Structure formats: structure tokens, C-alpha cells
Coordinates of C-alpha atoms and ligand atoms in Angstrom, one line a residue:
M1 CA 114.3 125.0 64.0
T2 CA 116.4 122.1 65.4
L3 CA 119.9 121.4 64.0
E4 CA 119.5 117.6 63.9
N5 CA 122.0 116.0 61.6
K6 CA 123.9 119.3 61.2
K7 CA 127.7 119.0 61.8
V8 CA 129.4 122.2 62.9
V9 CA 133.2 122.6 63.6
L10 CA 133.6 125.4 66.1
G11 CA 137.1 126.9 65.9
I12 CA 138.1 128.8 69.0
T13 CA 141.1 131.2 68.9
G14 CA 142.9 133.0 71.6
G15 CA 140.7 135.9 72.8
I16 CA 139.2 136.6 76.2
A17 CA 135.7 136.0 74.6
A18 CA 136.6 132.3 74.4
Y19 CA 135.0 132.0 77.8
K20 CA 131.6 132.3 76.0
C21 CA 132.2 129.2 73.9
P22 CA 130.9 126.5 76.2
E23 CA 127.6 128.4 76.2
I24 CA 127.6 128.4 72.3
V25 CA 128.3 124.6 72.3
R26 CA 125.6 124.0 75.0
R27 CA 123.0 125.9 73.0
L28 CA 123.9 124.0 69.8
K29 CA 123.7 120.7 71.6
D30 CA 120.2 121.7 72.9
L31 CA 119.2 121.9 69.2
N32 CA 120.7 118.4 68.6
C33 CA 123.6 119.8 66.6
D34 CA 126.7 117.7 66.3
V35 CA 129.6 119.9 67.4
R36 CA 133.4 119.3 67.1
V37 CA 135.6 121.9 68.7
V38 CA 139.0 122.8 67.3
M39 CA 141.2 125.1 69.5
T40 CA 144.4 127.0 68.7
S41 CA 147.2 127.1 71.2
G42 CA 146.2 130.7 72.1
A43 CA 142.6 129.5 72.9
K44 CA 143.9 127.0 75.4
E45 CA 145.3 129.9 77.4
F46 CA 141.8 131.2 78.0
I47 CA 139.7 128.0 78.4
T48 CA 140.5 124.3 78.8
P49 CA 139.9 121.6 76.2
L50 CA 138.4 119.5 78.9
T51 CA 135.5 121.9 79.4
L52 CA 134.7 121.9 75.7
Q53 CA 135.0 118.2 75.5
A54 CA 132.5 117.9 78.4
V55 CA 129.9 120.2 76.8
S56 CA 130.3 119.0 73.2
G57 CA 130.5 115.3 74.1
N58 CA 133.3 114.9 71.5
P59 CA 137.1 115.0 71.8
V60 CA 138.6 118.4 71.2
S61 CA 141.2 118.7 68.4
D62 CA 144.1 121.1 68.9
S63 CA 147.1 119.8 67.0
L64 CA 148.0 119.2 63.4
L65 CA 150.9 117.0 64.4
D66 CA 149.4 114.7 67.0
P67 CA 149.5 111.1 65.6
A68 CA 146.8 109.9 68.1
A69 CA 144.4 112.7 67.2
E70 CA 145.1 112.2 63.5
A71 CA 144.4 108.5 63.9
S72 CA 140.9 109.1 65.3
M73 CA 139.6 112.0 63.1
G74 CA 142.4 113.6 61.1
H75 CA 142.4 117.1 59.9
I76 CA 141.2 116.2 56.4
E77 CA 138.3 114.1 57.7
L78 CA 137.3 116.9 60.1
A79 CA 137.3 119.4 57.2
K80 CA 135.2 117.0 55.1
W81 CA 132.9 116.1 58.0
A82 CA 131.8 119.7 58.6
D83 CA 128.6 121.2 57.2
L84 CA 129.7 124.6 58.5
V85 CA 132.9 125.9 60.1
V86 CA 132.3 128.7 62.6
I87 CA 135.3 130.5 64.1
A88 CA 134.3 132.3 67.3
P89 CA 136.0 134.2 68.7
A90 CA 138.1 135.0 65.6
T91 CA 141.1 137.1 66.5
A92 CA 142.7 139.6 64.1
D93 CA 145.6 137.2 63.8
V94 CA 143.6 134.2 62.6
I95 CA 141.6 136.5 60.2
A96 CA 144.9 137.6 58.7
K97 CA 146.2 134.0 58.5
I98 CA 143.0 132.7 56.8
N99 CA 143.1 135.6 54.4
A100 CA 146.7 134.9 53.5
G101 CA 145.9 131.2 52.9
M102 CA 148.2 130.0 55.6
A103 CA 147.9 126.5 57.1
N104 CA 150.4 126.4 60.0
D105 CA 148.0 125.0 62.6
L106 CA 145.0 122.7 62.7
L107 CA 142.3 125.4 62.4
T108 CA 143.8 127.3 59.5
T109 CA 144.5 124.0 57.7
I110 CA 140.8 123.0 58.1
C111 CA 139.8 126.3 56.7
L112 CA 141.8 125.6 53.5
A113 CA 140.8 121.9 53.4
T114 CA 137.1 122.3 53.8
D115 CA 134.5 123.0 51.1
A116 CA 131.9 123.8 53.8
P117 CA 130.9 127.4 54.3
I118 CA 133.0 129.3 56.8
A119 CA 131.6 131.9 59.3
I120 CA 134.0 134.3 61.0
V121 CA 132.8 135.8 64.2
P122 CA 135.4 138.5 65.1
A123 CA 136.3 139.6 68.6
M124 CA 139.1 141.9 69.4
N125 CA 140.1 145.3 70.7
Q126 CA 138.1 148.1 68.9
Q127 CA 141.3 149.8 67.6
M128 CA 142.5 146.4 66.2
Y129 CA 139.1 145.9 64.6
A130 CA 139.1 149.3 63.0
A131 CA 142.7 148.9 61.7
K132 CA 142.9 149.2 57.9
T133 CA 144.6 145.8 57.6
T134 CA 141.9 144.0 59.6
Q135 CA 139.2 145.7 57.6
R136 CA 140.9 144.9 54.4
N137 CA 141.2 141.2 55.5
L138 CA 137.6 141.0 56.4
T139 CA 136.4 142.6 53.1
S140 CA 138.6 140.2 51.2
L141 CA 137.2 137.2 53.1
R142 CA 133.6 138.5 52.6
N143 CA 134.3 138.9 48.9
I144 CA 135.3 135.2 48.6
G145 CA 132.1 134.2 50.2
M146 CA 132.9 133.8 53.8
H147 CA 130.3 135.0 56.3
I148 CA 131.3 137.7 58.7
W149 CA 129.0 137.7 61.8
G150 CA 129.4 140.8 64.0
P151 CA 131.2 142.1 65.9
A152 CA 129.0 143.8 68.4
S153 CA 129.8 147.1 70.0
G154 CA 130.1 148.1 73.7
E155 CA 132.5 147.9 76.6
Q156 CA 135.5 145.7 76.1
A157 CA 137.6 143.5 78.5
C158 CA 140.5 146.0 78.1
G159 CA 138.2 148.9 79.2
D160 CA 137.9 150.4 75.7
I161 CA 134.5 151.1 74.3
G162 CA 133.7 150.4 70.6
K163 CA 133.1 147.8 68.0
G164 CA 134.9 144.4 68.5
R165 CA 132.9 142.4 71.1
L166 CA 131.9 138.9 70.3
L167 CA 128.2 138.5 69.5
E168 CA 126.2 136.9 72.3
P169 CA 126.1 133.1 72.2
M170 CA 122.4 133.0 71.4
Q171 CA 122.9 135.5 68.5
I172 CA 125.6 133.2 67.1
V173 CA 123.4 130.1 67.5
E174 CA 120.5 132.0 65.7
L175 CA 122.8 132.9 62.8
I176 CA 123.8 129.2 62.6
Q177 CA 120.1 128.3 62.5
A178 CA 119.4 130.9 59.9
H179 CA 122.3 129.6 57.8
F180 CA 120.7 126.1 57.8
T181 CA 117.2 127.4 57.2
P182 CA 116.1 126.0 53.8
K183 CA 116.9 128.5 51.1
S184 CA 113.4 128.4 49.7
L185 CA 111.5 129.9 52.6
D186 CA 108.2 130.2 50.8
L187 CA 108.0 133.6 52.4
N188 CA 107.2 136.8 50.5
I189 CA 108.8 139.9 52.1
L190 CA 108.0 143.5 51.0
I191 CA 110.4 146.2 52.0
T192 CA 110.3 150.0 51.5
A193 CA 113.7 151.8 51.5
G194 CA 115.3 155.2 50.9
P195 CA 113.8 158.7 50.9
T196 CA 110.9 160.1 49.0
R197 CA 111.0 163.4 47.1
E198 CA 108.2 165.8 47.2
A199 CA 108.2 168.2 44.3
I200 CA 107.8 172.0 44.8
D201 CA 108.2 172.8 41.1
P202 CA 109.9 171.0 38.1
V203 CA 113.4 171.6 39.5
R204 CA 113.1 171.6 43.3
Y205 CA 111.9 169.1 45.9
I206 CA 111.8 168.4 49.7
S207 CA 113.5 165.2 50.9
N208 CA 115.7 163.8 53.7
H209 CA 119.1 162.1 54.3
S210 CA 118.1 158.5 53.8
S211 CA 120.6 156.7 51.5
G212 CA 118.6 153.4 51.3
K213 CA 121.5 151.4 52.7
M214 CA 119.6 150.0 55.7
G215 CA 116.6 148.9 53.6
F216 CA 118.7 147.5 50.8
A217 CA 120.8 145.5 53.4
I218 CA 117.5 144.1 54.7
A219 CA 116.4 143.1 51.2
Q220 CA 119.8 141.4 50.7
A221 CA 119.6 139.5 54.0
A222 CA 116.1 138.4 53.4
Q223 CA 117.0 137.2 49.9
Q224 CA 120.0 135.3 51.2
I225 CA 117.9 133.2 53.5
G226 CA 115.7 132.3 50.6
A227 CA 112.7 134.7 50.9
N228 CA 111.1 136.2 47.8
V229 CA 111.8 139.9 48.2
T230 CA 110.1 142.9 46.7
L231 CA 111.8 146.2 47.3
I232 CA 110.0 149.5 46.8
S233 CA 112.7 152.1 46.7
G234 CA 112.8 155.9 46.7
P235 CA 115.5 157.6 44.7
V236 CA 118.9 156.2 45.8
S237 CA 122.1 155.2 44.0
L238 CA 122.5 151.6 45.1
A239 CA 122.7 148.4 43.1
T240 CA 119.7 146.1 43.4
P241 CA 120.4 143.1 45.6
H242 CA 120.6 139.8 43.8
N243 CA 117.2 138.0 43.1
T244 CA 115.2 141.0 44.3
K245 CA 112.2 142.5 42.5
R246 CA 112.7 146.3 42.7
L247 CA 110.1 148.9 42.1
D248 CA 111.4 152.5 41.9
V249 CA 109.2 155.3 43.1
V250 CA 109.8 159.0 43.7
S251 CA 107.1 160.5 46.0
A252 CA 105.3 159.3 49.1
S253 CA 102.1 159.0 47.1
D254 CA 103.9 156.8 44.5
M255 CA 105.3 154.6 47.3
H256 CA 101.9 154.4 49.0
E257 CA 100.3 153.3 45.7
Q258 CA 102.9 150.6 45.1
A259 CA 102.9 149.4 48.8
M260 CA 99.1 149.1 48.9
A261 CA 99.1 147.1 45.6
Q262 CA 101.9 144.7 46.7
A263 CA 101.2 144.3 50.4
P264 CA 98.3 141.8 50.2
S265 CA 100.4 139.3 48.3
H266 CA 103.2 139.4 50.9
D267 CA 103.6 137.7 54.3
I268 CA 105.8 140.4 55.9
F269 CA 106.0 144.1 55.4
I270 CA 109.1 146.0 56.6
A271 CA 108.8 149.8 56.3
C272 CA 112.4 151.1 56.4
A273 CA 111.8 154.1 54.0
A274 CA 112.1 157.6 55.4
V275 CA 108.9 158.8 53.9
A276 CA 108.3 162.5 53.8
D277 CA 105.4 163.3 56.2
Y278 CA 104.3 166.3 54.2
R279 CA 104.3 167.5 50.6
P280 CA 103.7 170.9 49.0
S281 CA 100.0 171.3 48.5
N282 CA 100.5 173.0 45.1
V283 CA 103.2 171.9 42.7
S284 CA 104.1 174.7 40.3
D285 CA 104.1 173.7 36.6
Q286 CA 106.9 176.1 35.9
K287 CA 110.1 176.9 37.8
I288 CA 109.3 179.3 40.6
K289 CA 111.1 182.6 40.0
K290 CA 112.9 184.3 42.9
N291 CA 111.0 187.6 42.7
D292 CA 110.4 187.9 46.5
D293 CA 112.7 188.0 49.5
D294 CA 110.8 185.2 51.2
M295 CA 108.6 182.4 50.1
T296 CA 106.0 180.2 51.8
V297 CA 105.4 176.7 50.8
T298 CA 102.1 175.3 52.2
M299 CA 102.3 171.6 53.0
I300 CA 99.7 168.9 53.3
K301 CA 100.1 165.5 55.1
N302 CA 101.1 162.5 53.1
P303 CA 99.3 159.2 53.5
D304 CA 100.9 157.0 56.2
I305 CA 102.0 153.9 54.2
L306 CA 102.8 151.7 57.1
A307 CA 99.6 152.6 59.0
D308 CA 97.5 151.9 55.9
V309 CA 99.1 148.5 55.2
S310 CA 98.7 147.6 58.9
A311 CA 95.0 148.5 58.7
L312 CA 94.3 146.1 55.8
T313 CA 91.4 143.9 56.8
A314 CA 92.1 141.2 54.2
N315 CA 95.5 139.6 53.6
R316 CA 97.3 141.9 56.1
P317 CA 101.0 141.1 56.2
F318 CA 103.0 140.9 59.5
C319 CA 104.0 144.6 59.9
V320 CA 107.4 145.8 61.0
G321 CA 108.0 149.6 61.2
F322 CA 111.1 151.6 61.8
A323 CA 111.3 154.6 64.1
A324 CA 113.9 157.2 63.5
E325 CA 114.2 159.2 66.7
T326 CA 116.5 161.8 68.2
Q327 CA 115.3 161.6 71.9
D328 CA 113.1 159.5 74.2
V329 CA 113.5 156.6 71.7
E330 CA 111.5 154.0 73.6
T331 CA 108.6 156.2 74.3
Y332 CA 108.2 157.4 70.7
A333 CA 108.9 154.0 69.2
R334 CA 106.3 152.3 71.4
G335 CA 103.9 155.1 70.6
K336 CA 104.2 154.3 66.9
L337 CA 104.0 150.6 67.6
T338 CA 100.6 151.1 69.3
R339 CA 99.2 153.9 67.1
K340 CA 100.0 152.1 63.8
K341 CA 99.0 148.7 65.3
L342 CA 102.3 147.1 64.3
D343 CA 103.6 143.7 65.2
M344 CA 107.1 145.0 65.8
I345 CA 109.1 148.3 65.5
A346 CA 112.9 148.8 65.0
A347 CA 114.0 152.0 66.6
N348 CA 117.2 153.8 65.8
N349 CA 118.7 156.9 67.4
V350 CA 119.5 159.0 64.4
S351 CA 121.1 161.8 66.5
I352 CA 124.2 159.7 67.2
A353 CA 127.1 160.3 64.8
G354 CA 128.3 157.3 62.8
Q355 CA 124.9 155.5 62.7
G356 CA 121.4 156.0 61.3
F357 CA 121.0 158.1 58.1
N358 CA 123.5 157.6 55.4
S359 CA 126.2 155.8 57.4
D360 CA 127.5 152.3 56.9
D361 CA 126.7 151.3 60.5
N362 CA 123.6 151.3 62.6
A363 CA 122.2 150.1 66.0
L364 CA 118.6 149.1 66.5
T365 CA 116.3 148.3 69.4
L366 CA 113.4 146.1 68.5
Y367 CA 110.1 146.6 70.4
W368 CA 107.0 144.4 70.4
K369 CA 104.1 144.4 72.7
Q370 CA 105.6 142.2 75.4
G371 CA 109.3 142.8 74.9
K372 CA 112.4 144.4 73.5
L373 CA 115.8 143.4 72.1
D374 CA 118.9 145.4 71.5
L375 CA 120.8 144.8 68.3
P376 CA 124.1 146.7 69.0
L377 CA 126.1 148.8 66.6
A378 CA 127.2 146.8 63.5
D379 CA 127.5 147.4 59.9
K380 CA 124.2 147.5 58.2
Q381 CA 124.7 144.2 56.3
E382 CA 125.4 142.3 59.6
L383 CA 122.6 144.2 61.4
A384 CA 120.1 143.4 58.7
K385 CA 120.9 139.6 59.0
Q386 CA 120.2 139.7 62.7
L387 CA 117.1 141.8 62.2
V388 CA 115.6 139.4 59.6
V389 CA 116.3 136.4 61.8
E390 CA 114.3 138.1 64.7
I391 CA 111.5 139.2 62.4
I392 CA 111.0 135.7 61.0
K393 CA 111.1 134.2 64.5
H394 CA 108.3 136.6 65.6
Y395 CA 106.4 136.0 62.4
N396 CA 106.5 132.2 62.9
H397 CA 105.4 132.7 66.5
A398 CA 102.4 134.7 65.4
Q399 CA 101.2 132.1 62.9
Ligands
PMT1 O1 118.5 154.8 54.4 P1 119.7 154.9 55.4 O2 120.6 156.0 55.1 O3 120.4 153.6 55.5 O4 119.1 155.2 56.8 C1 118.3 154.3 57.5 C2 117.1 155.0 58.2 C3 117.6 155.9 59.3 C4 116.3 155.8 57.2 C5 116.2 153.8 58.7 O5 117.0 153.0 59.7 C6 115.0 154.3 59.4 O6 114.9 154.7 60.6 N1 113.8 154.4 58.6 C7 112.6 155.0 59.0 C8 112.6 156.5 58.9 C9 111.4 157.2 59.3 O7 110.7 157.7 58.5 O8 111.0 157.0 60.5 P2 109.6 157.6 61.2 O9 109.8 157.4 62.6 O10 109.4 159.0 60.7 O11 108.5 156.7 60.6 C10 107.9 155.7 61.3 C11 107.5 154.5 60.4 O12 106.4 154.9 59.5 C12 108.7 154.1 59.4 O13 108.6 152.7 59.3 C13 108.3 154.8 58.1 O14 108.7 154.0 57.0 C14 106.7 154.8 58.2 N2 106.1 155.9 57.5 C15 106.3 157.2 57.9 C16 105.6 158.2 57.3 C17 104.7 157.9 56.2 N3 104.0 158.8 55.5 N4 104.6 156.6 55.8 C18 105.2 155.6 56.4 O15 105.1 154.4 56.0

């Protein structure tokens, strides 16, 4: 998708990641986007306005009190001109100022004066990012409708390792493209989420640790970019994302039945549910009494929902699986990609603390026949946005 006629204000603040900004501007210009750069005084310590003027082809604005700059395009005009304001990198300081409603420099003033959507792309030391005040500020900005993109996780300029890296320039550009993608995508997306429960008797069951957070975040991200979303959910205690058709199921057999009925009317199928691979072969009608010291439950294999949807010969959707692995992630994920004849698989290492099952964060690696892409550790809402952008890109390519 080009960004012809789209007007983006890129606000740059004083962080080491500012060196990535010329690349963001260049990529936006490649897509015919009109970019105006606003820099804080801190940003100019890391990168020169001249560089950004050269790549954007427009004068760079950096002062609220410069009569010459105000005479060409004043701060109010710039705020009105923007279709989108993106602040990258956004330091903890600017995030706090925007949350407080301050307007003591050009960038924060534009944030107050614009009615365009604002996307904050944080970049800072991992400890500063984790600080309760920063998290409180980000939550509060998200709650008033600002977009928070990233941060990514990894090695930082200061030598620390953790969450706080600026997203890569191409990821930011893709999020900007997704933002401008028409909100009615005419795309039907089917998602499975959560665990399944396999009954042993009327009071006991076998299940797993899936909370449904990852699948529900994908449903929300897909809905936000305008897709029609159907969410088949195992038993979870999560609110249904806005504008989403939710079908509740309990067992793998129920989920299989719903998925097979829904799949042919959908363009994309994303299997995020942690489906129980086996179920007890006999379900007792009555509560089993503990008369013996040990007990054997004989299990039989459940149908493989994803493999069966992927094997549809008529109206087969584009199929994306998940792989929850604890070792040899790439080998096992690629094995599933091939065996289940999938278009793409999203692998997560569920043995790492703080990600995977039941946590708020996750990290994924996407595999397809000819390639792979890492989506580093991020909260599941942010990760889901990046995942949905990638899936739709590959889906469009396959059409
Ligand atoms: O729900 P959360 O707490 O947020 O946690 C997210 C998650 C860890 C559950 C999620 O990210 C994830 O990895 N989901 C897939 C879990 C899983 O069952 O993986 P698997 O490797 O066992 O299965 C491979 C694929 O086949 C999955 O897409 C699964 O949905 C599908 N499958 C498996 C068995 C089966 N009978 N039917 C299926 O459709």
C-alpha cells in the first residue's frame, strides 16, 4: 500500500535510537508519504536537523518561539496539517509530558493542538521502561486512544538487556501503513483462542495453561484494522473484543465442529488455541469415587483442527498455525508447517519465564516456506498488531 496523500508528522525526541529516524523517513518517502519532522532540543544532540531535512525534503521544525519558522508553517498549522503524528523515539520524559498535558516545546504543543491520531513509539533503558510511572503514563495514554507501538526487546545501547528498544524502521513504517489501511478490509478472519477442556467425569477435566490472551489480542488487532472477526474461544475469563463475533466452546471436539463450519466462509484462519491433543476415551456419567490408590485414564487422540481446516479442498482459508515449543523451536515449528500444509506458523518458546502461556508478554518467530521473521518480546496487544500486519501482507501476496 502506498502512502500517497498521507501527511505524517514525525516527532523525534532525545534518545540514542534517533539515529534510526532518517531510515524511517526514507522508507515513508519511498511510499510517497509527505513527512514533516519535528525535533526536540534533546533530539538535536543525537542527529542533525539538516540530515532530516535532506531525507524528508521539507524544513525541519524545532522551535515554538522561532518567528521565521512560525511564519512558514506555524505550530497550529502543522498540528492541523497532520493525518498522523508519530513520536519515535519517544523518551520516558516526553511520554510523561504528553500524559501531563504539558506544552512547553513544539512537539508537546502539537500533541495538544492536533486532532490527528498520535502514535507513541517508546525507546529507553529497560529499567526506565519498566518503572511504574512510565507504565502508568503509557496505560493512561493508551486509555485516551493513543497508539503505543513497541518497544522491542533486546540488547540496549547502555549494555542492558530487556524491553525498551525502538522498533525497527520497517516495523514502524508497516504500522503506519496498517494505520492508514481502509477500516473496512473486506476480509473475514477466523481465530481460535484459549484452552480446551476434556472431561473425565462431570466434575473433572484435563486442560492446559492457556489464558486466551494471545488469541484475544489477535482478534482485537484484526478488528481494529477493519477485518470481520470470528473468535472461537475455549473457556477463558476475558471480555470479548469490540465488534467480534464470539463462539464459546469447551472441548476440542466442540472447537473442531465450529471451526469446520466457519472456516469455508473466512479468508484467513489463525489457530492460536492450545487444543488438548488427547481426551479420555470414556467419560464417566457419575463422579468417579476414589476407591483405589491409583487410577488409569485411557486417552484417545483429538481431531487436529488446524490440519483439517488446511486440508479443505473447497474454500480453504489462508492457514496460520501456532507452535508452542520448549526446545528446538525452529525444527518443530517447521515440521508442523510442512506436516499440516500451512501457509505460515508463529512459534513461541513457552519454556521462557515471562512469555507464552498466561503472561501479558510474548515473543514470536514467524516461519513460512521461504523465510522467517522475529517479532521480539512485546506485550501481547502490540505483538498481535505486528503479527496481523505480517499475516495480511503474506495473504495478499498469495492471492
Ligand atoms: O492463551 P495464552 O495464555 O495467551 O498463551 C498463548 C499460547 C502460548 C497458547 C499461544 O501463543 C500458542 O502457542 N498457541 C498454540 C498452542 C498449541 O497448542 O501449540 P501446538 O504446537 O501444540 O499446536 C500446533 C498448532 O495446531 C496450533 O496452531 C494449535 O492451535 C493447532 N492444533 C493442535 C492440536 C489440535 N488437536 N488441533 C489444533 O488445531
